[in-house]
Short mmCIF file of C-alpha atoms in Angstrom, two decimals:
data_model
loop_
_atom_site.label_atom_id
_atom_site.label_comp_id
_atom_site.label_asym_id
_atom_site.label_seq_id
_atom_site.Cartn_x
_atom_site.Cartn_y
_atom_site.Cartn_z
CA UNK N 83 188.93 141.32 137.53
CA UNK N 84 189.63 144.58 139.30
CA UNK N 85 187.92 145.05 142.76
CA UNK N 86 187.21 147.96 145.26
CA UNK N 87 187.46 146.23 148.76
CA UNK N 88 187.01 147.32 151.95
CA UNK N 89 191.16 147.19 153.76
CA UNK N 90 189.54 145.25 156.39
CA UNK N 91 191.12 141.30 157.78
CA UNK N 92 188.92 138.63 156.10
CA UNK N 93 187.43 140.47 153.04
CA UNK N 94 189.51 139.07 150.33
CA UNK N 95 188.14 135.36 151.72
CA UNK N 96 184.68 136.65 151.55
CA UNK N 97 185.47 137.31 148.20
CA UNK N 98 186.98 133.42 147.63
CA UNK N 99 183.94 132.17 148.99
CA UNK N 100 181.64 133.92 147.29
CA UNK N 101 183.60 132.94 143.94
CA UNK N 102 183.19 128.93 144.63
CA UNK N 103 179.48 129.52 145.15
CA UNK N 104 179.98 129.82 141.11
CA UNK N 105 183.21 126.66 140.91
CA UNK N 106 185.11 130.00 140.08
CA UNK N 107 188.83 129.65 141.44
CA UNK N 108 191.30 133.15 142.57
CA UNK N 109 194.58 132.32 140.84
CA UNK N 110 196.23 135.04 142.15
CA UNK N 111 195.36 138.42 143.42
CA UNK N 112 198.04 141.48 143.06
CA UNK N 113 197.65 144.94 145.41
CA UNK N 114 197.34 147.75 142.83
CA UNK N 115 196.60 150.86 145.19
CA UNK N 116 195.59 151.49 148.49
CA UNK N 117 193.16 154.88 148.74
CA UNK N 118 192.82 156.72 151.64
CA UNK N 119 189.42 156.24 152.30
CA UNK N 120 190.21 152.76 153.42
CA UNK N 121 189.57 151.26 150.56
CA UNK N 122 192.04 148.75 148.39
CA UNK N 123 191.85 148.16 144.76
CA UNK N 124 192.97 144.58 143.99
CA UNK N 125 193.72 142.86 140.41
CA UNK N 126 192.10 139.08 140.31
CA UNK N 127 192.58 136.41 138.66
CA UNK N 128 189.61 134.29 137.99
CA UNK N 129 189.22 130.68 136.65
CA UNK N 130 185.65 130.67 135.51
CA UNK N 131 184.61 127.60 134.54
CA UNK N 132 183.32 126.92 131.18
CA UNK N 133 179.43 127.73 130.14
CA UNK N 134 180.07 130.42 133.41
CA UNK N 135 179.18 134.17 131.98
CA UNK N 136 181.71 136.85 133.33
CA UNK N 137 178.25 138.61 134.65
CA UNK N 138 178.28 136.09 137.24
CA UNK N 139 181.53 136.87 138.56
CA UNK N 140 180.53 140.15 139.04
CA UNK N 141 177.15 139.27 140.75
CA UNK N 142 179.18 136.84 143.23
CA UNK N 143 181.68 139.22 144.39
CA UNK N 144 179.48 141.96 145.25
CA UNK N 145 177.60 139.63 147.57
CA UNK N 146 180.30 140.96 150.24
CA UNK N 147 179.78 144.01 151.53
CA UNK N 148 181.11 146.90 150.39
CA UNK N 149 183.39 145.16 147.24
CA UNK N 150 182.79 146.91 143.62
CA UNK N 151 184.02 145.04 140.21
CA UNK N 152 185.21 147.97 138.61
CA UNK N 153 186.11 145.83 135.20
CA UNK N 154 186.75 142.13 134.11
CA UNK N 155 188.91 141.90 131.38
CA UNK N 156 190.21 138.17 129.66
CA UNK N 157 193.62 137.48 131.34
CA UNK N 158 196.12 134.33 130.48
CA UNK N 159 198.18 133.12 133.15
CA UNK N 160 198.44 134.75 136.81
CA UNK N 161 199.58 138.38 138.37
CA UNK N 162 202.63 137.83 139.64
CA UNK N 163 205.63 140.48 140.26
CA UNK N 164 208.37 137.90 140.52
CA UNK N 165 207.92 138.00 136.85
CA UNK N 166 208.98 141.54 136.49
CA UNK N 167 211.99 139.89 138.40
CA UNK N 168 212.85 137.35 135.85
CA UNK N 169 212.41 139.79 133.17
CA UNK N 170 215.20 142.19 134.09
CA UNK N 171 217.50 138.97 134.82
CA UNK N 172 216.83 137.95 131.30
CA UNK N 173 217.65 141.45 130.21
CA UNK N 174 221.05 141.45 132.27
CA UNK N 175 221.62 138.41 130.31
CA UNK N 176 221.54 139.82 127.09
CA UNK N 177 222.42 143.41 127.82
CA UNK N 178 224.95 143.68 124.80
CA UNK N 179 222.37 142.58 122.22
CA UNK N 180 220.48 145.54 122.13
CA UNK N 181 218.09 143.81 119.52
CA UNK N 182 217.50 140.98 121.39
CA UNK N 183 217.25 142.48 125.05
CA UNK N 184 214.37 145.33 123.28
CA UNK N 185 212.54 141.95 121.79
CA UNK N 186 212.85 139.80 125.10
CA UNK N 187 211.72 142.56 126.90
CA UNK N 188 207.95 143.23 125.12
CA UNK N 189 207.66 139.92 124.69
CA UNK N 190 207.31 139.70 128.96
CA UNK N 191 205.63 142.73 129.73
CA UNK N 192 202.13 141.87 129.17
CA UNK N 193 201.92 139.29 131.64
CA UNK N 194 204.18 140.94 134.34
CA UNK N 195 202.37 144.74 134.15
CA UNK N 196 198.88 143.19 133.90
CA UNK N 197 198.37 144.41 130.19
CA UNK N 198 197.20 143.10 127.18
CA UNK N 199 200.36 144.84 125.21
CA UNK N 200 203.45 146.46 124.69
CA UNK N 201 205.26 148.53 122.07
CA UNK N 202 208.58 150.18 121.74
CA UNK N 203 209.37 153.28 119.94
CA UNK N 204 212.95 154.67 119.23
CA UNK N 205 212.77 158.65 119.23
CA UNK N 206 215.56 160.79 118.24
CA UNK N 207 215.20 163.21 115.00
CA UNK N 208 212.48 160.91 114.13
CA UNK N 209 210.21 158.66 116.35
CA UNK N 210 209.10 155.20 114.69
CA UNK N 211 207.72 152.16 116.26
CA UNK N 212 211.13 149.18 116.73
CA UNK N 213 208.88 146.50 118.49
CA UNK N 214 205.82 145.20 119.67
CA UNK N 215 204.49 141.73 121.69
CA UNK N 216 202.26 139.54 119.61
CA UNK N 217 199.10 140.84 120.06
CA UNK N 218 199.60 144.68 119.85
CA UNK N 219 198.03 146.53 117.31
CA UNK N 220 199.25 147.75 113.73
CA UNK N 221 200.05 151.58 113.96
CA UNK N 222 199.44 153.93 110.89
CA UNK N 223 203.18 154.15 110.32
CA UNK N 224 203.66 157.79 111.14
CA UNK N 225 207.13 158.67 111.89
CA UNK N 226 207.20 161.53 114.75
CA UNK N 227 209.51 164.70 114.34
CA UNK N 228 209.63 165.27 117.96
CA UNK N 229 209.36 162.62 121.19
CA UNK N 230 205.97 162.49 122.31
CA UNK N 231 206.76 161.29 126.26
CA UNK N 232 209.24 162.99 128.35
CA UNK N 233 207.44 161.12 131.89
CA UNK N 234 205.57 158.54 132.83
CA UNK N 235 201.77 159.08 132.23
CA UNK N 236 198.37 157.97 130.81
CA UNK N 237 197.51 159.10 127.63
CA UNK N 238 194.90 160.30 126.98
CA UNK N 239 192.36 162.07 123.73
CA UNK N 240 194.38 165.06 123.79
CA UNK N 241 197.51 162.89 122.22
CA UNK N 242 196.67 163.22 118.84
CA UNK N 243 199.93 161.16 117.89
CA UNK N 244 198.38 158.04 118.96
CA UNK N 245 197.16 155.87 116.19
CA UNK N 246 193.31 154.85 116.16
CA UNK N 247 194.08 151.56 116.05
CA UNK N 248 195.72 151.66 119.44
CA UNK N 249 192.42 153.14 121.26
CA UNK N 250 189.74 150.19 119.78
CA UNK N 251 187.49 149.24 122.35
CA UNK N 252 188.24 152.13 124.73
CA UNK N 253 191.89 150.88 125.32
CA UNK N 254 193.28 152.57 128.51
CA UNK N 255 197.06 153.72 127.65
CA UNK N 256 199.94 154.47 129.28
CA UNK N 257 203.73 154.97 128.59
CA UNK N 258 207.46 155.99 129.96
CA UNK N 259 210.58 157.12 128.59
CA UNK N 260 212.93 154.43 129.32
CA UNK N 261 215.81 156.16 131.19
CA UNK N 262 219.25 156.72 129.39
CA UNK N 263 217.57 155.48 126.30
CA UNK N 264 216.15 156.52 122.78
CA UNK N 265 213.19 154.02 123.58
CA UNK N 266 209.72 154.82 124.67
CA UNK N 267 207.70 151.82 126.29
CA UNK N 268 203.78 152.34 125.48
CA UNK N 269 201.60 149.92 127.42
CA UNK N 270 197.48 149.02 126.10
CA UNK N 271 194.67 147.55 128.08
CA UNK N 272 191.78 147.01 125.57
CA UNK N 273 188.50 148.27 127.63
CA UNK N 274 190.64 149.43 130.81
CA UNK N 275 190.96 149.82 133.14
CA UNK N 276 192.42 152.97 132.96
CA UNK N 277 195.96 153.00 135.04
CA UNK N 278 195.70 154.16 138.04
CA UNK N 279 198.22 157.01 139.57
CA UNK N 280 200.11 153.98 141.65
CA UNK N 281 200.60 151.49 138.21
CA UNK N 282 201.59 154.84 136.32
CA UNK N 283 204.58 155.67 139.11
CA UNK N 284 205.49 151.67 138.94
CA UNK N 285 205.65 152.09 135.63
CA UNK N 286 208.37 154.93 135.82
CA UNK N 287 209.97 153.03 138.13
CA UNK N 288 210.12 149.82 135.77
CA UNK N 289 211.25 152.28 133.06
CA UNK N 290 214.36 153.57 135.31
CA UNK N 291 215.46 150.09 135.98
CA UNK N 292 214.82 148.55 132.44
CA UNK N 293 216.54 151.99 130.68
CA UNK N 294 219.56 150.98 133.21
CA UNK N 295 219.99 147.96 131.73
CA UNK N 296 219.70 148.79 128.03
CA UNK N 297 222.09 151.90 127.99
#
């Protein structure tokens, strides 16, 4: 669930409390941007009992003053960076098996960017898909003459590479170069949210450190 809260002391256990009202339980709650305006978008992770409708979750949080869901999206697991952590120490690991390190790697991600997948591409003279986690979607199996992200961004309509199947349900998108590398990491969040500016320059950063290790 991905909240608009006031930055003020004692919101986020409004919030809680408001959620037990329902037997919901906060697994875990990850800072995704802080806005000027004095406002704080959090990611969080809901245990909603079973026969509970995700409308209710909604309804409960924005009892507190001030909080907006901005999505609710299913989630397995919690939001927790440490997992980026252990990611890059298994990739250290296995730094000399390219293979393997490019396959241990999108098998993570999901869980440790808060997405629902992750696929590599190899560009060069020609750009064609090398892996994928388990529950990414099939491509159309277009190979690209030309790399189609120099920087980390969203992408958006107006990337007419993307396959169709990659944009079901109003998937929010985003990808980075990984640095040193032939490898592009795309990332998909079947009906958003859409990445905000902070996740997009984590991103980069995660595809600095990552291209690091596989070059």
């Amino acid at each position: 669930m991905r909240v608009r809260l006031p930055d003020v002391p004692g919101t986020l256990g409004l919030i809680a409390a408001t959620m037990g009202t329902i037997d919901a339980d906060i697994r875990s709650v990850d800072v995704v941007e802080h806005d000027p305006d004095g406002t704080v978008v959090d990611d969080v992770v809901v245990d909603l009992p079973a026969g509970r409708l995700a409308d209710a979750l909604i309804s409960a949080a924005q009892e507190v003053d001030g909080v907006y869901v901005d999505s609710i999206r299913p989630f397995s697991g919690t939001v927790d960076r440490r997992g980026q952590i252990s990611l890059l120490a298994e990739l250290a690991r296995h730094r000399r098996r390219t293979v393997d390190s490019v396959q241990k790697l999108i098998d993570a991600l999901p869980k440790s960017m808060s997405v629902q997948w992750a696929v590599i591409l190899e560009s060069g003279e020609k750009t064609r898909r090398v892996a994928a986690s388990s529950s990414a979607p099939e491509d159309d199996g277009r190979v690209l003459s030309e790399t189609p992200v120099a920087e980390p961004r969203a992408l958006t309509d107006r990337d007419t590479w993307v396959p169709s199947s990659w944009t079901v349900m109003d998937s929010a998108l985003a990808a980075t170069p990984l640095s040193g590398t032939d490898y592009i990491l795309i990332l998909g969040r079947p009906g958003g949210p859409d990445f905000l500016l902070s996740e997009i320059e984590h991103l980069g950063e995660v595809g600095e450190i990552l291209g690091a290790l596989l070059s």
